[in-house]
Amino acid sequence: MDDDIDAGLNLNISVPTKRPSFGAANQRGKISGSRQQRIKARRSQKKWNEKQKARTHSENSNVDRSSKPETKTGGKDVQTKSPQKDVDNQSSENKSEGNKKKPSGVVISSLFRHNPEIPTVKSLTVKQVKEDLFSSDSFQDTPLHPYMKSNLDKLGFSKMTSVQQETIPKLVTGHDVLVKSQTGSGKTMSYAIPIIENLCQQTPKIQRSDGCMVIVLVPTRELALQSYDVFVKLLKPFTWLVAGCIMGGENRKKEKARLRKGINILIATPGRLIDHIENTQNLLLGKIKWLVLDEADRLLDLGFEEKVAKIIKAIDSNQSSERQTVLLSATLSQGVERLAGMSLKDPQRVSISDNTVNSRTMIKDKPNISKATDNAISSPDHAETGKENENYALPESLKQYFVITPCKLRLVVLLILILSKCKRSLKTKMLVFVSTQDGVEFLYRLVTYLSKEHNSDSDVEEEEEDKEQKTNLDVFRLHGDMSQKDRTSTYQNFCTANSGVLICTDVAARGLHLPFVQWVVQYSCSTGVTDYIHRVGRTARAGTTGNSVMFLMPSEIDFIKHLNQRNISIEEWKLGVILKDVTRILPMLPGQEETQRQAPKTVEESATYLQNCCELFVKNGKDMSGLAKSAYQSYIRAYATYPHDLKPVFHLRNLHLGHVAKTFGLREAPSNIANIPGVNTSSLQRKRKLKDDSKKQVVKKPRHDTVSEFKSPLMFTKKTKKNSKGKQRTKKVKVFQGKIIKKKKTSSK
Ligand SMILES: Nc1ncnc2c1ncn2[C@@H]1O[C@H](COP(=O)(O)OP(=O)(O)OP(=O)(O)O)[C@@H](O)[C@H]1O
């Protein structure tokens, strides 16, 4: 069994169609010879092609539809400073020019036309829940083992964080504990230190051959590696204690061999642990003294809960000694706490935000703070009075923004952000969250291509193949469908990089400490407030500063209310301000030297130029067209899986599929892109049109799937409708871990 939780984190759609051919770039004969000769040959071929094109153009005005300047009116401004005027001028200029001679290399698309109006949003300035990150206590003042103290000093840790100050004493004194504190507040060490402290004091001394005494369960493989690293560092002076890591994607035989040799502290992902519990004789659970559920709310999510329950059952049925259990997360809801309270023994609760709030208010009343955290969560008072919609703390040093961008402009706005902020020279690291694996792959290829130093003599295919080519920034990608080797090296390389952009799915959203990330971009909106908190929590960690920006389409702005309701304050970043930076990245783009004479001047022209670079790359880049289509389909499918409470905000009905296609650089009409299993795109288009025409919703509210990648790995959705003969047709779509594995139509007589 290798079905780790992170493998199910990402929605992906298998594409029923085969990959299309790559157009002109592939049809052309290969040119051989030295590089110089190839360049020469390509140059003359290009000139000839251009002449041919110009001739065909004048003879036959059958131009690419997207290259025609828009003449229709009715599109709304995307900026308050009225770019429409510029666009209109531009389009009329192009129109007249287009009749004479179409400027070569510049394809004018309708990026700034027919966009929905950008609404004015009032994000409330709510009072965010704050936590004091550091305590006043030093590790040196604690009664920890002298080796531990000197090691912590060597590692550069002097002051305890608040969560460590609260949690360590409780765990050392043998309690089960539930820990909630903000992202990046040092929760890992808050359980690792007392575990090591406890094990190193056992007499007789623990031996490797004593086997497993601690199990730390984490939801993703990268987090397993990270937690393992923390243990290895802390165990340096305690050479007789051995930590080990087992996780999906790794070689089982090697893991078995390591388990046979003996591992005292085992960090594991749930799927692989169950595998070893069932198949590895050397993994004995009789001596387990500690069980840690890191990112507990994620581990106890419906679907994953089953695996964790199986592991707990296996431990309980083998156990001969007492066990301590710890649950931790930045977003432990009281629902999870109540659930956990049933399986934990007299648990104590550490909630730093409660503490901070209490301490700030209690200072006036009485200075007894610590009692506030001593309430056992199983106390009926606490359970009854607790609201489900908890407010979570976010780091004070985190600046949160959102940008409202019409769908069509999303891609260029993202690229402007990445290319302007992450250049190598600027030493900036950025995370970009995307909803699907195909989306990650698509953006990875596109950003890598755009960040290369372009040679005016080489073409798209050649530039792509040229691995030696210099790049202006390092681009990384991370998702659950990569080989474990690639995942590990990406994670490690991004950790040590000085700058770069990591394009990833939610596989990187939980627990990962990626040093010096200054920007977190949510290109696809998170599937809830909890995930929002974990995503933005990848920056501004342990007291450093950081920024996050969330992309919203005009139809999605109500998500701000959801954040405000949970006391999260977020500021608008005006679209026009980001767009302005397009002029800064223009020199990086391909074809700039060739087109100096027609160099885009206005922001709109430049953004359009950037979009066209993407579209040409999608058209001519190796496999790009197929990849873009897959990414488009996956995106739409993923959009259909927002949880029920967010359906009114993120509804398929609100998507303009043509505009979505544009964000994947596709010039085809949605009807020409293969159908998306389970999604009736033509009916959606019709409904959108109806809505646009009448400016109000006239269609009957359709039933929508509530498939969430985070809710259940196995789910059936049913759609029932009557066919022309009045017979009922039931369409069944089976989704397994976000992938459609079966589609069946049945007719009942
Ligand atoms: N006492 C301390 N002083 C300074 N830095 C610390 C201290 N304790 C931990 N850190 C550092 O803080 C960073 C974040 O720690 P950690 O990953 O444990 O946070 P976390 O609370 O688990 O975050 P998340 O909720 O995102 O999982 C790490 O780089 C860690 O080395």
mmCIF file of C-alpha atoms and ligand atoms in Angstrom, residues 134 139 156-161 164 181-189 223 226 294-295 329-330 510-513 534 537-538 541-542, ligand 1:
data_model
loop_
_atom_site.group_PDB
_atom_site.id
_atom_site.type_symbol
_atom_site.label_atom_id
_atom_site.label_comp_id
_atom_site.label_asym_id
_atom_site.label_seq_id
_atom_site.Cartn_x
_atom_site.Cartn_y
_atom_site.Cartn_z
ATOM 1 C CA PHE A 134 8.755 34.160 21.722
ATOM 2 C CA PHE A 139 16.373 26.987 27.172
ATOM 3 C CA GLY A 156 21.456 28.822 17.752
ATOM 4 C CA PHE A 157 18.283 28.441 19.812
ATOM 5 C CA SER A 158 18.377 30.543 22.937
ATOM 6 C CA LYS A 159 14.864 31.765 23.795
ATOM 7 C CA MET A 160 11.959 29.349 23.793
ATOM 8 C CA THR A 161 8.997 30.167 21.628
ATOM 9 C CA GLN A 164 7.604 25.493 23.468
ATOM 10 C CA SER A 181 -0.269 27.751 17.685
ATOM 11 C CA GLN A 182 0.414 29.817 14.612
ATOM 12 C CA THR A 183 2.443 28.568 11.647
ATOM 13 C CA GLY A 184 6.204 28.795 12.019
ATOM 14 C CA SER A 185 6.102 29.020 15.813
ATOM 15 C CA GLY A 186 8.342 26.006 16.508
ATOM 16 C CA LYS A 187 5.815 23.264 17.217
ATOM 17 C CA THR A 188 8.173 20.527 15.958
ATOM 18 C CA MET A 189 10.723 21.172 18.683
ATOM 19 C CA LEU A 223 7.205 17.061 6.103
ATOM 20 C CA GLN A 226 11.819 17.819 7.586
ATOM 21 C CA ASP A 294 1.520 16.502 13.497
ATOM 22 C CA GLU A 295 -0.902 18.554 11.392
ATOM 23 C CA SER A 329 -1.633 22.060 14.259
ATOM 24 C CA ALA A 330 -1.963 25.759 13.555
ATOM 25 C CA ARG A 510 1.370 21.969 5.392
ATOM 26 C CA GLY A 511 4.178 22.206 7.882
ATOM 27 C CA LEU A 512 7.024 22.790 5.444
ATOM 28 C CA HIS A 513 9.687 25.201 6.551
ATOM 29 C CA HIS A 534 -1.421 26.989 6.141
ATOM 30 C CA GLY A 537 2.088 30.279 6.777
ATOM 31 C CA ARG A 538 4.938 29.179 4.511
ATOM 32 C CA ARG A 541 8.029 32.101 9.882
ATOM 33 C CA ALA A 542 9.756 32.274 13.237
HETATM 34 N N1 LIG B 1 13.166 28.564 20.050
HETATM 35 C C1 LIG B 1 13.381 28.870 18.790
HETATM 36 N N2 LIG B 1 14.083 29.958 18.461
HETATM 37 C C2 LIG B 1 14.295 30.304 17.183
HETATM 38 N N3 LIG B 1 13.829 29.600 16.144
HETATM 39 C C3 LIG B 1 13.112 28.500 16.393
HETATM 40 C C4 LIG B 1 12.842 28.076 17.716
HETATM 41 N N4 LIG B 1 12.113 26.928 17.661
HETATM 42 C C5 LIG B 1 11.941 26.655 16.363
HETATM 43 N N5 LIG B 1 12.536 27.594 15.605
HETATM 44 C C6 LIG B 1 12.568 27.648 14.117
HETATM 45 O O1 LIG B 1 11.290 28.047 13.671
HETATM 46 C C7 LIG B 1 11.061 27.496 12.358
HETATM 47 C C8 LIG B 1 9.647 26.916 12.280
HETATM 48 O O2 LIG B 1 9.529 25.827 13.131
HETATM 49 P P1 LIG B 1 8.470 24.661 12.871
HETATM 50 O O3 LIG B 1 8.614 24.164 11.492
HETATM 51 O O4 LIG B 1 8.581 23.702 13.972
HETATM 52 O O5 LIG B 1 7.126 25.503 12.969
HETATM 53 P P2 LIG B 1 5.633 24.965 13.108
HETATM 54 O O6 LIG B 1 5.010 25.697 14.233
HETATM 55 O O7 LIG B 1 5.625 23.492 13.168
HETATM 56 O O8 LIG B 1 5.006 25.489 11.758
HETATM 57 P P3 LIG B 1 3.776 24.859 10.904
HETATM 58 O O9 LIG B 1 2.536 25.105 11.691
HETATM 59 O O10 LIG B 1 3.812 25.600 9.631
HETATM 60 O O11 LIG B 1 4.070 23.417 10.770
HETATM 61 C C9 LIG B 1 12.150 26.459 12.140
HETATM 62 O O12 LIG B 1 13.108 26.974 11.260
HETATM 63 C C10 LIG B 1 12.771 26.284 13.492
HETATM 64 O O13 LIG B 1 14.148 25.980 13.395
#
